[in-house]
PDB file of C-alpha atoms in Angstrom:
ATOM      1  CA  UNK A   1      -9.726  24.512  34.361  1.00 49.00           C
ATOM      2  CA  UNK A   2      -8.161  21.413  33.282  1.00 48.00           C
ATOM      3  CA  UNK A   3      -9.887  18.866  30.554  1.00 50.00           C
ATOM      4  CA  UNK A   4      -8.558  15.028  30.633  1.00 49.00           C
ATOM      5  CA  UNK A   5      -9.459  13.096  27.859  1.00 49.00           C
ATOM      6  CA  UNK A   6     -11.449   9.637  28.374  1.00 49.00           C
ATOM      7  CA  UNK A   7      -8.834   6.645  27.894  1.00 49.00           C
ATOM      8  CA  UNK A   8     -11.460   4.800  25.905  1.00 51.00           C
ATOM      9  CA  UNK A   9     -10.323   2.043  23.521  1.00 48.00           C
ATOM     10  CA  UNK A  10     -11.461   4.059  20.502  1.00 48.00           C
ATOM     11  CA  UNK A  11      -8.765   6.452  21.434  1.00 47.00           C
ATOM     12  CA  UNK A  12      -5.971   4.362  21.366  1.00 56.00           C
ATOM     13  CA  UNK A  13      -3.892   5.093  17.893  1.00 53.00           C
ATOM     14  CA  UNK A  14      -4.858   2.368  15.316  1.00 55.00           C
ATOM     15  CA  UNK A  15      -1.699   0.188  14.004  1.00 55.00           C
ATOM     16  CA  UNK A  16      -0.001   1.318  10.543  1.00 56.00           C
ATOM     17  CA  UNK A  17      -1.502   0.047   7.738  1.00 59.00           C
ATOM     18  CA  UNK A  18       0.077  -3.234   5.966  1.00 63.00           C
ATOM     19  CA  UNK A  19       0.699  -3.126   2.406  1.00 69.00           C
ATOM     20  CA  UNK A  20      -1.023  -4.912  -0.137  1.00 76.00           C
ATOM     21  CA  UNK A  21      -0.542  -8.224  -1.042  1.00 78.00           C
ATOM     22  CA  UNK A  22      -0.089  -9.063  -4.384  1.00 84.00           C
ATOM     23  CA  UNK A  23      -2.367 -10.151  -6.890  1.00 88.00           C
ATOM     24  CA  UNK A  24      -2.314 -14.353  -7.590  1.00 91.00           C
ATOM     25  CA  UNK A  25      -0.455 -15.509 -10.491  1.00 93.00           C
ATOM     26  CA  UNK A  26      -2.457 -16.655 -13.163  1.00 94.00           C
ATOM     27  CA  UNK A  27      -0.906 -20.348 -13.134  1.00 95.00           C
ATOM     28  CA  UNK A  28      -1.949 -20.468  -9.702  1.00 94.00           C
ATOM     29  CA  UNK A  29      -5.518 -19.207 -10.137  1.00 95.00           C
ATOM     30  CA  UNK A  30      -6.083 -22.194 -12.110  1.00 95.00           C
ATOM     31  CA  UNK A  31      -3.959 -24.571 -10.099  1.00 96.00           C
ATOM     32  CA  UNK A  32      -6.376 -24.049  -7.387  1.00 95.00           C
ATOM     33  CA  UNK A  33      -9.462 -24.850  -9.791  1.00 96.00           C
ATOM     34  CA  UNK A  34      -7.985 -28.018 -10.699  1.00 96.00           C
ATOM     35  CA  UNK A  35      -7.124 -28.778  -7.317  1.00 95.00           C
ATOM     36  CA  UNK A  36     -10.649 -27.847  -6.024  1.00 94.00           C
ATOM     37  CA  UNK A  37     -12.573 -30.092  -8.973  1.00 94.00           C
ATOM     38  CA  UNK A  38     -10.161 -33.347  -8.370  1.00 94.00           C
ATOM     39  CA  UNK A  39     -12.467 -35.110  -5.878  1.00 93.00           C
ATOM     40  CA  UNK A  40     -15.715 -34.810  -7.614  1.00 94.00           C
ATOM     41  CA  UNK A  41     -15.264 -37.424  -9.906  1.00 93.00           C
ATOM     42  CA  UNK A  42     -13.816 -39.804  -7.300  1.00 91.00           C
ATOM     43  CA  UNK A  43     -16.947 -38.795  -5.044  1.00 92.00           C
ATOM     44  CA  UNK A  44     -19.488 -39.393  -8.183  1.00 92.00           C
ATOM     45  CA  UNK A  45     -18.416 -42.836  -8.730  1.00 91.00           C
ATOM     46  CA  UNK A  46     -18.970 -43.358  -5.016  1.00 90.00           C
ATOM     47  CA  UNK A  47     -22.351 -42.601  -5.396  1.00 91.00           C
ATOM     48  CA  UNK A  48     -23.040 -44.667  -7.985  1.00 90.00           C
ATOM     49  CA  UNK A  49     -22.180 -47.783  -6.879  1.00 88.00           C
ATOM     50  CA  UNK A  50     -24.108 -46.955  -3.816  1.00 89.00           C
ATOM     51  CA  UNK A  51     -27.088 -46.523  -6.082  1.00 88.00           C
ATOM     52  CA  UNK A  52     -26.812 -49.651  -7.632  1.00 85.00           C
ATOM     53  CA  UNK A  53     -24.869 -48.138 -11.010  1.00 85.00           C
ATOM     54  CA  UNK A  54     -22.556 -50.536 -12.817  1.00 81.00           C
ATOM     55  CA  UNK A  55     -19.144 -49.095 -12.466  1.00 81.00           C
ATOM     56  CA  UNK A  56     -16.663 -52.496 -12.284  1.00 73.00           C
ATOM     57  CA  UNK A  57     -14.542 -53.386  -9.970  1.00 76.00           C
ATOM     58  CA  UNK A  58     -16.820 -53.608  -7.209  1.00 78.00           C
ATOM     59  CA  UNK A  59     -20.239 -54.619  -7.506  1.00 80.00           C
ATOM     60  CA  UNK A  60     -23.260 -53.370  -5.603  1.00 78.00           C
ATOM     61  CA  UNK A  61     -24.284 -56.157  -2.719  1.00 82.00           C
ATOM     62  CA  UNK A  62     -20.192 -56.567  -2.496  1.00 82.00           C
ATOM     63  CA  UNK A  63     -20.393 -53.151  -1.472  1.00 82.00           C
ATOM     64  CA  UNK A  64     -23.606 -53.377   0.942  1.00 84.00           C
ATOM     65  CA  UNK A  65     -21.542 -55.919   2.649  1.00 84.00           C
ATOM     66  CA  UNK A  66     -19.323 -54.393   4.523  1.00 82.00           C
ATOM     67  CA  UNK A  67     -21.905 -52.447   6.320  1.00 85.00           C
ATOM     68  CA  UNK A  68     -24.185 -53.698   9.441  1.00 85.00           C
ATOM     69  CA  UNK A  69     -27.267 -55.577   7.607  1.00 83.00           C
ATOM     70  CA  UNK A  70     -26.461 -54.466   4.189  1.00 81.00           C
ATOM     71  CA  UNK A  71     -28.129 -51.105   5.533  1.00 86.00           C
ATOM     72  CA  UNK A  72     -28.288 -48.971   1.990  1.00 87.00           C
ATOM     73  CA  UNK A  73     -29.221 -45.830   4.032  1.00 89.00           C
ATOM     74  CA  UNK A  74     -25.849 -46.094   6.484  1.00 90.00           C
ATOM     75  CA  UNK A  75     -23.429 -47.347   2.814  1.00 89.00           C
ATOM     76  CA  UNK A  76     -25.140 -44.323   1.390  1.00 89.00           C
ATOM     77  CA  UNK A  77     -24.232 -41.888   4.588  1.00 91.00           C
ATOM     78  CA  UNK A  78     -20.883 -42.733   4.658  1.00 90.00           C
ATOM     79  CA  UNK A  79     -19.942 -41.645   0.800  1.00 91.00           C
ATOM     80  CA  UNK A  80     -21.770 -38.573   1.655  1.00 92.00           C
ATOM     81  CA  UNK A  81     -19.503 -37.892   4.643  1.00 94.00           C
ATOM     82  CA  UNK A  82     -16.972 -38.912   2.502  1.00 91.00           C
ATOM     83  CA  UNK A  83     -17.519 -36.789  -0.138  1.00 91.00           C
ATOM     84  CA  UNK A  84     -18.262 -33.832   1.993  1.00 93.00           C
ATOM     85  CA  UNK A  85     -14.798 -34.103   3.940  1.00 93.00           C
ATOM     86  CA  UNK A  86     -12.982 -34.338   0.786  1.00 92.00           C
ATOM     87  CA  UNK A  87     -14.615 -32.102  -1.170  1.00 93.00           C
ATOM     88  CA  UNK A  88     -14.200 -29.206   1.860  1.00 93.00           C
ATOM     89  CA  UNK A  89     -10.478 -29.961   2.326  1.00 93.00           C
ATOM     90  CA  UNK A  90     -10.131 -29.276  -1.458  1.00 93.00           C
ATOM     91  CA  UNK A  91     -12.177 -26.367  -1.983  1.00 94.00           C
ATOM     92  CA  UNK A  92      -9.603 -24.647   0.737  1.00 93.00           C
ATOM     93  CA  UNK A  93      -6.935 -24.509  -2.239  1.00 94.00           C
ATOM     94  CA  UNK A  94      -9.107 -21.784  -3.647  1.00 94.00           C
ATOM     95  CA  UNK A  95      -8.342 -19.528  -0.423  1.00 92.00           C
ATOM     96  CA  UNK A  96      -4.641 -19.903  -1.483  1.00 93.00           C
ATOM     97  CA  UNK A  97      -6.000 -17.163  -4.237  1.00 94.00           C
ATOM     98  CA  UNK A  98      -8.801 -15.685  -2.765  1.00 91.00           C
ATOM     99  CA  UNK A  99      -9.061 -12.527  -0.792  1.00 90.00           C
ATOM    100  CA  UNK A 100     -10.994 -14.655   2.328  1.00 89.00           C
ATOM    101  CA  UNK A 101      -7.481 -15.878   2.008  1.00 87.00           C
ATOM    102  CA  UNK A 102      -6.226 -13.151   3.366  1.00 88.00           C
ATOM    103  CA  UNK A 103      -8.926 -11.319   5.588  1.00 89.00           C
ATOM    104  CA  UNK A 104     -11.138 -14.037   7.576  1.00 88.00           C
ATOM    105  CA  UNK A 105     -14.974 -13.012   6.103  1.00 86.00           C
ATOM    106  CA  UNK A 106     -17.193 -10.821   8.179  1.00 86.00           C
ATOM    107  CA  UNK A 107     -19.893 -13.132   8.292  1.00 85.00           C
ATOM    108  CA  UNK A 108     -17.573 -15.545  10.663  1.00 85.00           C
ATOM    109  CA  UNK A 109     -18.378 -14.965  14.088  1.00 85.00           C
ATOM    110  CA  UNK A 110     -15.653 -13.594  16.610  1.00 85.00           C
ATOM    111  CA  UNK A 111     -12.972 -13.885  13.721  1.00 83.00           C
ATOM    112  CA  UNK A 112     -14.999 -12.005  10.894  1.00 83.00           C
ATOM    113  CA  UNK A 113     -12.724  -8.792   9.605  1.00 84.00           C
ATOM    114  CA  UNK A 114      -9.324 -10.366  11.076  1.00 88.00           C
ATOM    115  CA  UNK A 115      -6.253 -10.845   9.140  1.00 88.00           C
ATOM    116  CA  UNK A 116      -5.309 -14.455   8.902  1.00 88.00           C
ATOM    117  CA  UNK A 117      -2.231 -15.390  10.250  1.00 90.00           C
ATOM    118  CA  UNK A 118      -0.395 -16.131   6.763  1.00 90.00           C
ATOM    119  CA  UNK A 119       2.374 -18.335   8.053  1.00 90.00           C
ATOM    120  CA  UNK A 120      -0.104 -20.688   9.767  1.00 92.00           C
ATOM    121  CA  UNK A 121      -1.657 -20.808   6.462  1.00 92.00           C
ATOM    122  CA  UNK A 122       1.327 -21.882   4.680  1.00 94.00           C
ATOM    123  CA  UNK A 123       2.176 -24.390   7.569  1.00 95.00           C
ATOM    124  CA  UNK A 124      -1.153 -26.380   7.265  1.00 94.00           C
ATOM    125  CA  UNK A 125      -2.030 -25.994   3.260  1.00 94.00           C
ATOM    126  CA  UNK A 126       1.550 -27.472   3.048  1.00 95.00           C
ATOM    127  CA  UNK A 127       1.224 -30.508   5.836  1.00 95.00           C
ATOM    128  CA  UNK A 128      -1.684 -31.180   3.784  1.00 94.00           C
ATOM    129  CA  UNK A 129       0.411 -30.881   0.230  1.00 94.00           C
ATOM    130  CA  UNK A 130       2.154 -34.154   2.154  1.00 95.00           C
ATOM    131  CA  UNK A 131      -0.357 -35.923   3.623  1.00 93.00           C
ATOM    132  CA  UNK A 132      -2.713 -36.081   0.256  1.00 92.00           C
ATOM    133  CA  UNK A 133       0.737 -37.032  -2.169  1.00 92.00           C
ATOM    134  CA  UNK A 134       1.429 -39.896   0.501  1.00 89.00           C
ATOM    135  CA  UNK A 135      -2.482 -41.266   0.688  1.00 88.00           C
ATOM    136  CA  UNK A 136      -2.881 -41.416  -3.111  1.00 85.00           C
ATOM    137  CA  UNK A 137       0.483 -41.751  -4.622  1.00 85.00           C
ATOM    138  CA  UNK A 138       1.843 -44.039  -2.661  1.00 82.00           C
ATOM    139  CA  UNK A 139      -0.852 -45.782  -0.548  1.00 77.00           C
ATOM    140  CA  UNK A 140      -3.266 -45.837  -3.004  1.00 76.00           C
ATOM    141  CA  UNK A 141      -2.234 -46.196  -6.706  1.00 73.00           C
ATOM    142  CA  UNK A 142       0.539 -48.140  -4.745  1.00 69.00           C
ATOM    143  CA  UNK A 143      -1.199 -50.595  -3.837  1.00 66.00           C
ATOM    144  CA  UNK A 144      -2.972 -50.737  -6.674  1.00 68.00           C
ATOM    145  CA  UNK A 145      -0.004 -51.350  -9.193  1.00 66.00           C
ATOM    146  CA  UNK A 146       1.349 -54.301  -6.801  1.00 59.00           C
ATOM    147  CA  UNK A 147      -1.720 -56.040  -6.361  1.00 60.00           C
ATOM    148  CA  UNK A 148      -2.487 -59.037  -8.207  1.00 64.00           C
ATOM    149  CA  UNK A 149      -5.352 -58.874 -10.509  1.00 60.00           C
ATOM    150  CA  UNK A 150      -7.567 -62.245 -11.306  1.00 56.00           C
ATOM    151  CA  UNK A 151      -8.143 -60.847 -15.002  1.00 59.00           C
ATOM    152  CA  UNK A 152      -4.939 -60.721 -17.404  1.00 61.00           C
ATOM    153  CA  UNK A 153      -6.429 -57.712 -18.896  1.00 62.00           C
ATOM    154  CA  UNK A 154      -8.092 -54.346 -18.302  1.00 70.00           C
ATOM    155  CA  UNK A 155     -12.267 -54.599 -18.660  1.00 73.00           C
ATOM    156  CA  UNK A 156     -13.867 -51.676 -18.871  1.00 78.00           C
ATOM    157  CA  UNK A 157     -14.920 -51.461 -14.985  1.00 77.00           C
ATOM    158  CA  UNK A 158     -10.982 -50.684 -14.465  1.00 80.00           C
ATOM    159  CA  UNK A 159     -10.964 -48.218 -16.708  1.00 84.00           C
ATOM    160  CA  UNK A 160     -13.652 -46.105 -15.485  1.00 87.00           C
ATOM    161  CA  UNK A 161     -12.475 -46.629 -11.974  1.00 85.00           C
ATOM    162  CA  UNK A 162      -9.104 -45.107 -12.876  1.00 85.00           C
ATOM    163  CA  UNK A 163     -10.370 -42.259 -14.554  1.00 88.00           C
ATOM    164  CA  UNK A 164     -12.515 -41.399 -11.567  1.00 90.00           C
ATOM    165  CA  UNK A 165      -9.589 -42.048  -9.363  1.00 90.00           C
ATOM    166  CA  UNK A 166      -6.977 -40.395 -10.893  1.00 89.00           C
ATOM    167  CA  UNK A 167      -7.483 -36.926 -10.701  1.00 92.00           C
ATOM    168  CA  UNK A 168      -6.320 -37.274  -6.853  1.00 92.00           C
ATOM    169  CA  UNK A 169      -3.093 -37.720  -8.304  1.00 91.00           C
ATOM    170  CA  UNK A 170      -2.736 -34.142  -9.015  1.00 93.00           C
ATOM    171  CA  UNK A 171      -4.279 -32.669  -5.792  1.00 93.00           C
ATOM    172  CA  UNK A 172      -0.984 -33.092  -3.618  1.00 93.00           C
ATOM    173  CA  UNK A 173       1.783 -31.636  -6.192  1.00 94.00           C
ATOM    174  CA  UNK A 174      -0.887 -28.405  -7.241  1.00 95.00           C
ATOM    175  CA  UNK A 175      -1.728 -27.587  -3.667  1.00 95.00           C
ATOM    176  CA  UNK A 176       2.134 -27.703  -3.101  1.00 95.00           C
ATOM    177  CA  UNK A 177       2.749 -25.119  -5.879  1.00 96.00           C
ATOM    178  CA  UNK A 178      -0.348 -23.241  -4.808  1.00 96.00           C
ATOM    179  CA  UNK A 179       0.805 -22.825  -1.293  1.00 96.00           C
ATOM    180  CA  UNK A 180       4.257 -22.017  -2.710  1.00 95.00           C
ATOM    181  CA  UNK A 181       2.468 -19.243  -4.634  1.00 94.00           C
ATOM    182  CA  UNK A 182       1.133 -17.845  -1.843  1.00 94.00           C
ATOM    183  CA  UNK A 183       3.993 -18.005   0.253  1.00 93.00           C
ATOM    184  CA  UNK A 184       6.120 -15.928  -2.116  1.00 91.00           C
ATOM    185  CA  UNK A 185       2.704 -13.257  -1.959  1.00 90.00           C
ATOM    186  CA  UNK A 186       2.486 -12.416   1.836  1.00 88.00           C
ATOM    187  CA  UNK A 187       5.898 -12.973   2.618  1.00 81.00           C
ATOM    188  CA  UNK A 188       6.779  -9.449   2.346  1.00 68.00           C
ATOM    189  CA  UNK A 189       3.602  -8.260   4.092  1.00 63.00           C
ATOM    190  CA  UNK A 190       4.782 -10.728   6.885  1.00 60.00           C
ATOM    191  CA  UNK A 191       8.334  -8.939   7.152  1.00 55.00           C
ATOM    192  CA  UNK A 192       7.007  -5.385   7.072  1.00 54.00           C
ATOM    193  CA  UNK A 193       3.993  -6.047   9.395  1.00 53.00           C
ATOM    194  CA  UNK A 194       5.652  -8.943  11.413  1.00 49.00           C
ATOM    195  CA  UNK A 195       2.109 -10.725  11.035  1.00 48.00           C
ATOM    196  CA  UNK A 196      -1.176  -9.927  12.622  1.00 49.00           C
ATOM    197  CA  UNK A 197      -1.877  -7.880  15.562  1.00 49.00           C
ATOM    198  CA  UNK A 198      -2.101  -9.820  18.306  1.00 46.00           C
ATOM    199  CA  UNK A 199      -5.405  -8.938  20.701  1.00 51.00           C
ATOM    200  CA  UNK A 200      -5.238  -6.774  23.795  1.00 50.00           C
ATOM    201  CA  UNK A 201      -6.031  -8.965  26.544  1.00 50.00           C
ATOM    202  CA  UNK A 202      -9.743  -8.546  27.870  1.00 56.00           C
ATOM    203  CA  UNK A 203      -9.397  -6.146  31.069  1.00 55.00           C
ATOM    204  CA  UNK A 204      -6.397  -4.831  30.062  1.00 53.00           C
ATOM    205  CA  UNK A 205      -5.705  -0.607  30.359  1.00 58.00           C
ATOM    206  CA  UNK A 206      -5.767   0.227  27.180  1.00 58.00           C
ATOM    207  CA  UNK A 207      -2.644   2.688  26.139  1.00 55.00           C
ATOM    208  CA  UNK A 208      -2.885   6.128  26.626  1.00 59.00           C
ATOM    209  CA  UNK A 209      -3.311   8.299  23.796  1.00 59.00           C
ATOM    210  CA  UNK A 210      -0.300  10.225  22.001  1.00 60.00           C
ATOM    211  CA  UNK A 211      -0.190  13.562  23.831  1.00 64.00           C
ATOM    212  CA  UNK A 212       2.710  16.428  22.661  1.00 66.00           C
ATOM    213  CA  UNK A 213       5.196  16.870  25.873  1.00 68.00           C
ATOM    214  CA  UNK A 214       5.728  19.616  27.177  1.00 72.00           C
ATOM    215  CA  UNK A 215       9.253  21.721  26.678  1.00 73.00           C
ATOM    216  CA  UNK A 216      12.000  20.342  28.951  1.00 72.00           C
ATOM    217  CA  UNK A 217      12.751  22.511  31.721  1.00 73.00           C
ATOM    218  CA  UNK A 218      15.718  25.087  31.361  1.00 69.00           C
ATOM    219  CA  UNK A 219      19.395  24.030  32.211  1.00 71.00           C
ATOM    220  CA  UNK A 220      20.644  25.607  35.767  1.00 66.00           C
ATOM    221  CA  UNK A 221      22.767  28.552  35.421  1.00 62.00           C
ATOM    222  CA  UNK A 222      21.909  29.122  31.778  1.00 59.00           C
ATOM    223  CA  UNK A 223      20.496  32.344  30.582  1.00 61.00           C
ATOM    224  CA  UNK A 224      16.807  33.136  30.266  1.00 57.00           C
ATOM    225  CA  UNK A 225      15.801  33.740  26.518  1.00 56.00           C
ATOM    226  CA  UNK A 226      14.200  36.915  25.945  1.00 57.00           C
ATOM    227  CA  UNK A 227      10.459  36.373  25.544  1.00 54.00           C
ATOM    228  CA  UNK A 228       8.683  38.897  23.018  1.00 55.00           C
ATOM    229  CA  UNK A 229       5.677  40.993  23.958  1.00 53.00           C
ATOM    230  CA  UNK A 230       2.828  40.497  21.379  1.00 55.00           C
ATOM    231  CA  UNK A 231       2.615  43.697  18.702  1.00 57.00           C
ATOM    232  CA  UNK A 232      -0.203  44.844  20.314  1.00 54.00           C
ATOM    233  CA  UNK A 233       1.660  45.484  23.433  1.00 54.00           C
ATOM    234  CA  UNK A 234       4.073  46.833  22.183  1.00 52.00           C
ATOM    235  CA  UNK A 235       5.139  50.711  22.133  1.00 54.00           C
ATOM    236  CA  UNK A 236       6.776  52.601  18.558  1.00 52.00           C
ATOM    237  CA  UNK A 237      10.576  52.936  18.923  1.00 49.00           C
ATOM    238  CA  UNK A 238      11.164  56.046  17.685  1.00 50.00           C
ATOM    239  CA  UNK A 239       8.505  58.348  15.588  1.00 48.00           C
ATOM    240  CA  UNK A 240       8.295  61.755  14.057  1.00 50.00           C
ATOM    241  CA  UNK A 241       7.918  64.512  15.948  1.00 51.00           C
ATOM    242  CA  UNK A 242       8.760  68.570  15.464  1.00 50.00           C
ATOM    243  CA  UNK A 243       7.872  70.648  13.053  1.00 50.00           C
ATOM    244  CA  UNK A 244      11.094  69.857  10.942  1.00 50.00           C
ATOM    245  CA  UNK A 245      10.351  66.171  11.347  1.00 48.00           C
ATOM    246  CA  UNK A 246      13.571  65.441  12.879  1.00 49.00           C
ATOM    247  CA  UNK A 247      14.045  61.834  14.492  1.00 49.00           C
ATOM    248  CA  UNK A 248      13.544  61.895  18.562  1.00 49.00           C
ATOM    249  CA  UNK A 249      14.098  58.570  19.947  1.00 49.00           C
ATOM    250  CA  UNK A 250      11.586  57.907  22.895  1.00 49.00           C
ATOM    251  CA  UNK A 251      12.021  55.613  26.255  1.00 46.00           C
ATOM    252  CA  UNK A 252      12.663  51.987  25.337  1.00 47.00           C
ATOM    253  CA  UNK A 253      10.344  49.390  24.517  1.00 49.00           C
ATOM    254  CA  UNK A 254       8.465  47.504  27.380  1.00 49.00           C
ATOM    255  CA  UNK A 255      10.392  44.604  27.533  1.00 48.00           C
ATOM    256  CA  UNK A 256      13.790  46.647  27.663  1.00 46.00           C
ATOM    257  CA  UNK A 257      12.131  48.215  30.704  1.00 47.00           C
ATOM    258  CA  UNK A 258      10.808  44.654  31.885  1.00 47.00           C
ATOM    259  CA  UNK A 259      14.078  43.315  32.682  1.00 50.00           C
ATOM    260  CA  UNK A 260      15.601  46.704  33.991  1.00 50.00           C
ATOM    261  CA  UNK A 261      17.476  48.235  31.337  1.00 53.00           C
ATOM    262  CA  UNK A 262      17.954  51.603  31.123  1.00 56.00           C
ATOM    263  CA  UNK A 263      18.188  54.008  27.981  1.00 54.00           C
ATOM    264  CA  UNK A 264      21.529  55.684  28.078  1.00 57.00           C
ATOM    265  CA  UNK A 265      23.026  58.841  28.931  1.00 57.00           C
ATOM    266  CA  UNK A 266      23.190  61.218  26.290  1.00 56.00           C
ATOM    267  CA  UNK A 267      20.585  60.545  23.664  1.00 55.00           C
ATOM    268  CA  UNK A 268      17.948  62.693  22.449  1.00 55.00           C
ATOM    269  CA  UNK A 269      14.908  61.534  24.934  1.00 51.00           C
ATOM    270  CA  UNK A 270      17.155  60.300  27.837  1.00 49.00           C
ATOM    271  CA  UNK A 271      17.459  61.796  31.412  1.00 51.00           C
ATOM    272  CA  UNK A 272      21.715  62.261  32.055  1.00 47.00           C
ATOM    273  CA  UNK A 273      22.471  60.237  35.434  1.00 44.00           C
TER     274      UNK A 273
END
């Protein structure tokens, strides 16, 4: 009767576990804070010229203007959409240091419980590093410092703009030590693991299970080893016997018989030939 196992995708042998990675750095833990926090000031000052709050430099129907019919309700959409996308693309520095970071969350459909792909990571946190440093250091506060102002002075509008707007500053240059952080973190786990499993493709066999082979076949013209009989099988080689309890040797054991030996001549026990 021969049993086959089902080749079943819960049989196949699961992949060796990774090592951890390593705990943030402190410096970096708060980097990311920083990081995540710089756009709500920028996005509060927004609002509030949208809402009619004096906050200099711009007033509020100069504002309105550049929208179709001064329409409040599409000035005010568009510094919430604002806000959102900036605030969103800054709260990612906190997965830098996070463990969703590392593992996608299980409450993600089709990726929930996945490892993320660590180098991909690193790739976009740091195209992003560049892309905020150029947009506010030099595009921005740039501009800014070349542009010719009709007061001689500073008024206090300027001054609260600038402390809104300047925490932006340090968004590019923490997120670029950040994502350096992190780098340095899963490196290792990259080189041992060589990254994330990559999916079976759907319909695929799935690998058959690790089975023990069987013994290779003997060698021709080599000898046979001598198998052994199980005790139970087995008969005494010699016992006491007589009244004096001198040693008699009796016949051979079974296997000696099994492959045709014969006792010889001239022992106790033994026929002569």
């Amino acid at each position: 009767m021969t049993t086959t196992d089902p080749a079943t995708p819960e049989a196949r042998v699961p992949p060796p576990a990774l090592p951890p990675v390593p705990p943030p750095p402190r410096w970096a833990v708060r980097a990311a804070h920083v990081a995540a926090w710089s756009t709500v000031p920028s996005g509060v000052w927004r609002v509030a010229l949208v809402l009619g709050v004096p906050v200099g430099v711009m007033e509020h129907e100069e504002f309105l203007d550049s929208f179709p019919d001064n329409s409040l309700l599409l000035a005010l959409g568009y510094v919430l959409l604002l806000g959102a996308v900036a605030e969103v693309a800054s709260y990612l520095t906190l997965g830098l240091v996070r463990p969703w970071g590392e593992v996608v969350p299980r409450w993600i459909p089709l990726l929930g419980g996945r490892r993320v792909n660590t180098g991909l990571a690193v790739l976009a946190a740091s195209l992003g590093a560049f892309a905020v440093t150029v947009l506010w250091w030099v595009l921005f506060f740039g501009g800014l410092l070349v542009a010719e102002s009709p007061d001689p002075g500073i008024s206090a509008g300027e001054v609260i703009f600038v402390a809104a707007y300047a925490p932006l500053l340090l968004w590019g240059p923490l997120l670029a030590a950040v994502t350096w952080s992190y780098h340095r973190r899963t490196h290792s786990v990259r080189a041992v693991g060589g990254g994330p499993p990559a999916p079976a493709p759907r319909g695929a066999a799935p690998p058959p299970p690790n089975r023990p082979q069987p013994p290779p076949p003997p060698r021709a013209g080599a000898s046979t080893p001598r198998t052994s009989l199980p005790r139970s099988r087995r008969r005494p080689f010699r016992s006491l016997t007589g009244p004096h309890g001198a040693w008699h040797r009796r016949a051979e054991p079974v296997e000696s018989a099994a492959i045709g030996r014969r006792p010889p001549a001239g022992r106790p026990g033994s026929e002569a030939c």
